[in-house]
PDB file of C-alpha atoms in Angstrom:
ATOM      1  CA  UNK A   1       7.358   7.742   5.156  1.00 43.00           C
ATOM      2  CA  UNK A   2      10.198   5.424   4.243  1.00 46.00           C
ATOM      3  CA  UNK A   3      12.230   3.564   6.862  1.00 47.00           C
ATOM      4  CA  UNK A   4      14.917   6.246   6.811  1.00 43.00           C
ATOM      5  CA  UNK A   5      12.614   9.206   7.453  1.00 47.00           C
ATOM      6  CA  UNK A   6      10.791   9.984  10.650  1.00 50.00           C
ATOM      7  CA  UNK A   7       7.665  12.117  10.761  1.00 49.00           C
ATOM      8  CA  UNK A   8       7.558  14.412  13.774  1.00 49.00           C
ATOM      9  CA  UNK A   9       4.495  16.517  13.079  1.00 53.00           C
ATOM     10  CA  UNK A  10       5.308  17.978   9.693  1.00 68.00           C
ATOM     11  CA  UNK A  11       9.009  18.350  10.420  1.00 65.00           C
ATOM     12  CA  UNK A  12      11.553  16.383   8.394  1.00 63.00           C
ATOM     13  CA  UNK A  13      13.960  14.200  10.333  1.00 66.00           C
ATOM     14  CA  UNK A  14      16.547  11.973   8.613  1.00 62.00           C
ATOM     15  CA  UNK A  15      17.419   9.070  10.921  1.00 61.00           C
ATOM     16  CA  UNK A  16      20.565   8.050   9.052  1.00 58.00           C
ATOM     17  CA  UNK A  17      20.900   4.462  10.134  1.00 53.00           C
ATOM     18  CA  UNK A  18      24.364   3.885   8.740  1.00 49.00           C
ATOM     19  CA  UNK A  19      27.505   5.536  10.014  1.00 45.00           C
ATOM     20  CA  UNK A  20      28.242   7.491   6.851  1.00 47.00           C
ATOM     21  CA  UNK A  21      24.631   8.052   5.778  1.00 48.00           C
ATOM     22  CA  UNK A  22      24.998   6.261   2.445  1.00 60.00           C
ATOM     23  CA  UNK A  23      21.842   4.227   2.865  1.00 65.00           C
ATOM     24  CA  UNK A  24      21.167   4.108  -0.860  1.00 72.00           C
ATOM     25  CA  UNK A  25      24.298   2.489  -2.261  1.00 83.00           C
ATOM     26  CA  UNK A  26      23.110  -1.111  -1.921  1.00 86.00           C
ATOM     27  CA  UNK A  27      21.147  -0.575  -5.145  1.00 92.00           C
ATOM     28  CA  UNK A  28      21.819   2.197  -7.647  1.00 95.00           C
ATOM     29  CA  UNK A  29      19.618   2.569 -10.724  1.00 97.00           C
ATOM     30  CA  UNK A  30      21.682   3.526 -13.793  1.00 98.00           C
ATOM     31  CA  UNK A  31      21.493   3.757 -17.587  1.00 98.00           C
ATOM     32  CA  UNK A  32      22.629   0.483 -19.157  1.00 98.00           C
ATOM     33  CA  UNK A  33      25.784   0.964 -21.260  1.00 97.00           C
ATOM     34  CA  UNK A  34      24.402  -1.390 -23.939  1.00 98.00           C
ATOM     35  CA  UNK A  35      20.696  -0.552 -24.379  1.00 98.00           C
ATOM     36  CA  UNK A  36      20.310   2.628 -22.278  1.00 97.00           C
ATOM     37  CA  UNK A  37      17.508   0.940 -20.309  1.00 97.00           C
ATOM     38  CA  UNK A  38      17.307   0.898 -16.524  1.00 98.00           C
ATOM     39  CA  UNK A  39      20.029  -1.283 -15.002  1.00 98.00           C
ATOM     40  CA  UNK A  40      20.983  -1.872 -11.367  1.00 97.00           C
ATOM     41  CA  UNK A  41      24.315  -1.726  -9.577  1.00 96.00           C
ATOM     42  CA  UNK A  42      24.283  -4.014  -6.539  1.00 93.00           C
ATOM     43  CA  UNK A  43      26.785  -5.802  -4.318  1.00 91.00           C
ATOM     44  CA  UNK A  44      28.254  -8.761  -6.194  1.00 90.00           C
ATOM     45  CA  UNK A  45      26.250 -11.898  -5.358  1.00 86.00           C
ATOM     46  CA  UNK A  46      29.450 -13.738  -4.388  1.00 82.00           C
ATOM     47  CA  UNK A  47      30.320 -11.200  -1.682  1.00 71.00           C
ATOM     48  CA  UNK A  48      30.005 -12.458   1.895  1.00 61.00           C
ATOM     49  CA  UNK A  49      27.419 -10.963   4.256  1.00 52.00           C
ATOM     50  CA  UNK A  50      30.251  -9.670   6.465  1.00 48.00           C
ATOM     51  CA  UNK A  51      31.706  -7.624   3.605  1.00 54.00           C
ATOM     52  CA  UNK A  52      28.245  -6.227   2.757  1.00 48.00           C
ATOM     53  CA  UNK A  53      27.784  -5.165   6.398  1.00 47.00           C
ATOM     54  CA  UNK A  54      31.260  -3.602   6.565  1.00 47.00           C
ATOM     55  CA  UNK A  55      30.039  -1.565   3.632  1.00 48.00           C
ATOM     56  CA  UNK A  56      31.370   1.764   2.699  1.00 46.00           C
ATOM     57  CA  UNK A  57      34.339   2.115   5.034  1.00 49.00           C
ATOM     58  CA  UNK A  58      36.017  -0.996   3.668  1.00 49.00           C
ATOM     59  CA  UNK A  59      38.231  -1.418   0.641  1.00 53.00           C
ATOM     60  CA  UNK A  60      37.695  -3.843  -2.226  1.00 65.00           C
ATOM     61  CA  UNK A  61      34.034  -3.131  -2.941  1.00 84.00           C
ATOM     62  CA  UNK A  62      32.664  -5.760  -5.351  1.00 91.00           C
ATOM     63  CA  UNK A  63      29.727  -4.583  -7.449  1.00 94.00           C
ATOM     64  CA  UNK A  64      27.672  -5.934 -10.349  1.00 96.00           C
ATOM     65  CA  UNK A  65      25.948  -3.822 -13.003  1.00 98.00           C
ATOM     66  CA  UNK A  66      23.051  -5.806 -14.463  1.00 98.00           C
ATOM     67  CA  UNK A  67      20.370  -4.975 -17.021  1.00 98.00           C
ATOM     68  CA  UNK A  68      17.343  -7.261 -17.161  1.00 95.00           C
ATOM     69  CA  UNK A  69      16.161  -5.693 -20.424  1.00 96.00           C
ATOM     70  CA  UNK A  70      19.131  -6.736 -22.590  1.00 98.00           C
ATOM     71  CA  UNK A  71      20.993  -9.190 -20.318  1.00 97.00           C
ATOM     72  CA  UNK A  72      24.138  -7.067 -20.018  1.00 98.00           C
ATOM     73  CA  UNK A  73      26.193  -7.482 -16.852  1.00 96.00           C
ATOM     74  CA  UNK A  74      29.615  -6.415 -15.692  1.00 97.00           C
ATOM     75  CA  UNK A  75      31.446  -6.996 -12.421  1.00 96.00           C
ATOM     76  CA  UNK A  76      33.866  -4.528 -10.897  1.00 94.00           C
ATOM     77  CA  UNK A  77      36.017  -4.380  -7.787  1.00 92.00           C
ATOM     78  CA  UNK A  78      36.859  -0.856  -6.629  1.00 88.00           C
ATOM     79  CA  UNK A  79      38.813   0.447  -3.665  1.00 85.00           C
ATOM     80  CA  UNK A  80      36.773   3.627  -3.231  1.00 83.00           C
ATOM     81  CA  UNK A  81      33.390   5.082  -4.070  1.00 82.00           C
ATOM     82  CA  UNK A  82      32.834   8.773  -4.726  1.00 82.00           C
ATOM     83  CA  UNK A  83      29.282   9.863  -3.944  1.00 87.00           C
ATOM     84  CA  UNK A  84      27.379  13.086  -4.412  1.00 86.00           C
ATOM     85  CA  UNK A  85      26.774  13.438  -8.147  1.00 91.00           C
ATOM     86  CA  UNK A  86      24.294  12.018 -10.691  1.00 95.00           C
ATOM     87  CA  UNK A  87      26.604   9.126 -11.603  1.00 95.00           C
ATOM     88  CA  UNK A  88      26.893   5.844  -9.763  1.00 94.00           C
ATOM     89  CA  UNK A  89      29.941   5.611  -7.485  1.00 92.00           C
ATOM     90  CA  UNK A  90      31.255   2.337  -8.926  1.00 93.00           C
ATOM     91  CA  UNK A  91      30.825   2.234 -12.718  1.00 95.00           C
ATOM     92  CA  UNK A  92      30.431   5.993 -13.298  1.00 95.00           C
ATOM     93  CA  UNK A  93      27.189   5.438 -15.244  1.00 97.00           C
ATOM     94  CA  UNK A  94      24.520   8.173 -15.235  1.00 97.00           C
ATOM     95  CA  UNK A  95      21.838   7.485 -12.632  1.00 97.00           C
ATOM     96  CA  UNK A  96      18.420   6.565 -13.986  1.00 97.00           C
ATOM     97  CA  UNK A  97      16.441   8.872 -11.702  1.00 96.00           C
ATOM     98  CA  UNK A  98      17.385  12.395 -12.733  1.00 97.00           C
ATOM     99  CA  UNK A  99      15.680  15.436 -14.170  1.00 95.00           C
ATOM    100  CA  UNK A 100      16.316  19.113 -14.776  1.00 95.00           C
ATOM    101  CA  UNK A 101      15.047  21.321 -11.947  1.00 90.00           C
ATOM    102  CA  UNK A 102      15.518  25.102 -11.708  1.00 93.00           C
ATOM    103  CA  UNK A 103      18.657  24.998 -13.855  1.00 95.00           C
ATOM    104  CA  UNK A 104      20.215  22.118 -11.894  1.00 94.00           C
ATOM    105  CA  UNK A 105      20.007  18.324 -11.985  1.00 95.00           C
ATOM    106  CA  UNK A 106      17.780  16.709  -9.362  1.00 94.00           C
ATOM    107  CA  UNK A 107      18.786  13.071  -8.967  1.00 94.00           C
ATOM    108  CA  UNK A 108      18.430  10.010  -6.736  1.00 93.00           C
ATOM    109  CA  UNK A 109      20.279   6.683  -6.521  1.00 93.00           C
ATOM    110  CA  UNK A 110      17.110   4.599  -6.101  1.00 93.00           C
ATOM    111  CA  UNK A 111      13.433   4.817  -5.113  1.00 92.00           C
ATOM    112  CA  UNK A 112      14.222   4.990  -1.368  1.00 88.00           C
ATOM    113  CA  UNK A 113      16.527   7.959  -2.033  1.00 87.00           C
ATOM    114  CA  UNK A 114      13.743   9.578  -4.086  1.00 89.00           C
ATOM    115  CA  UNK A 115      11.301   9.022  -1.191  1.00 87.00           C
ATOM    116  CA  UNK A 116      13.732  10.765   1.175  1.00 84.00           C
ATOM    117  CA  UNK A 117      14.001  13.757  -1.168  1.00 86.00           C
ATOM    118  CA  UNK A 118      10.221  13.911  -1.504  1.00 87.00           C
ATOM    119  CA  UNK A 119       9.780  13.872   2.295  1.00 84.00           C
ATOM    120  CA  UNK A 120      12.373  16.634   2.663  1.00 83.00           C
ATOM    121  CA  UNK A 121      10.750  18.866   0.041  1.00 85.00           C
ATOM    122  CA  UNK A 122       7.231  18.254   1.402  1.00 84.00           C
ATOM    123  CA  UNK A 123       8.184  19.049   5.024  1.00 82.00           C
ATOM    124  CA  UNK A 124       7.199  22.327   6.592  1.00 80.00           C
ATOM    125  CA  UNK A 125       9.890  24.599   8.002  1.00 72.00           C
ATOM    126  CA  UNK A 126      10.059  24.538  11.764  1.00 61.00           C
TER     127      UNK A 126
END
């Protein structure tokens, strides 16, 4: 199980370690706007540790979209982040990890988010 999921028998338990539960926004995998490869959206490297810790309740979120395949990068400063859809909250790029499932889109921000979804789906009902 990942660090965010606790196994209690076969029951799923999400231990949300952050106040708002957005544990997956420190790295979001997206489609690169230039080459359509897998790019990452991360906190801007020039952002202080204090601002990273303040996280999602603070204004002026500095993020960098970077693609290692083609070298594309773009920085953005936003004052809010809307979560809950298959686009990243900062650059509005489609997330990399998404697929069609039962007529809907199943998506995850990053591998840790995907692990959480897998643990939830694999858990037995209590």
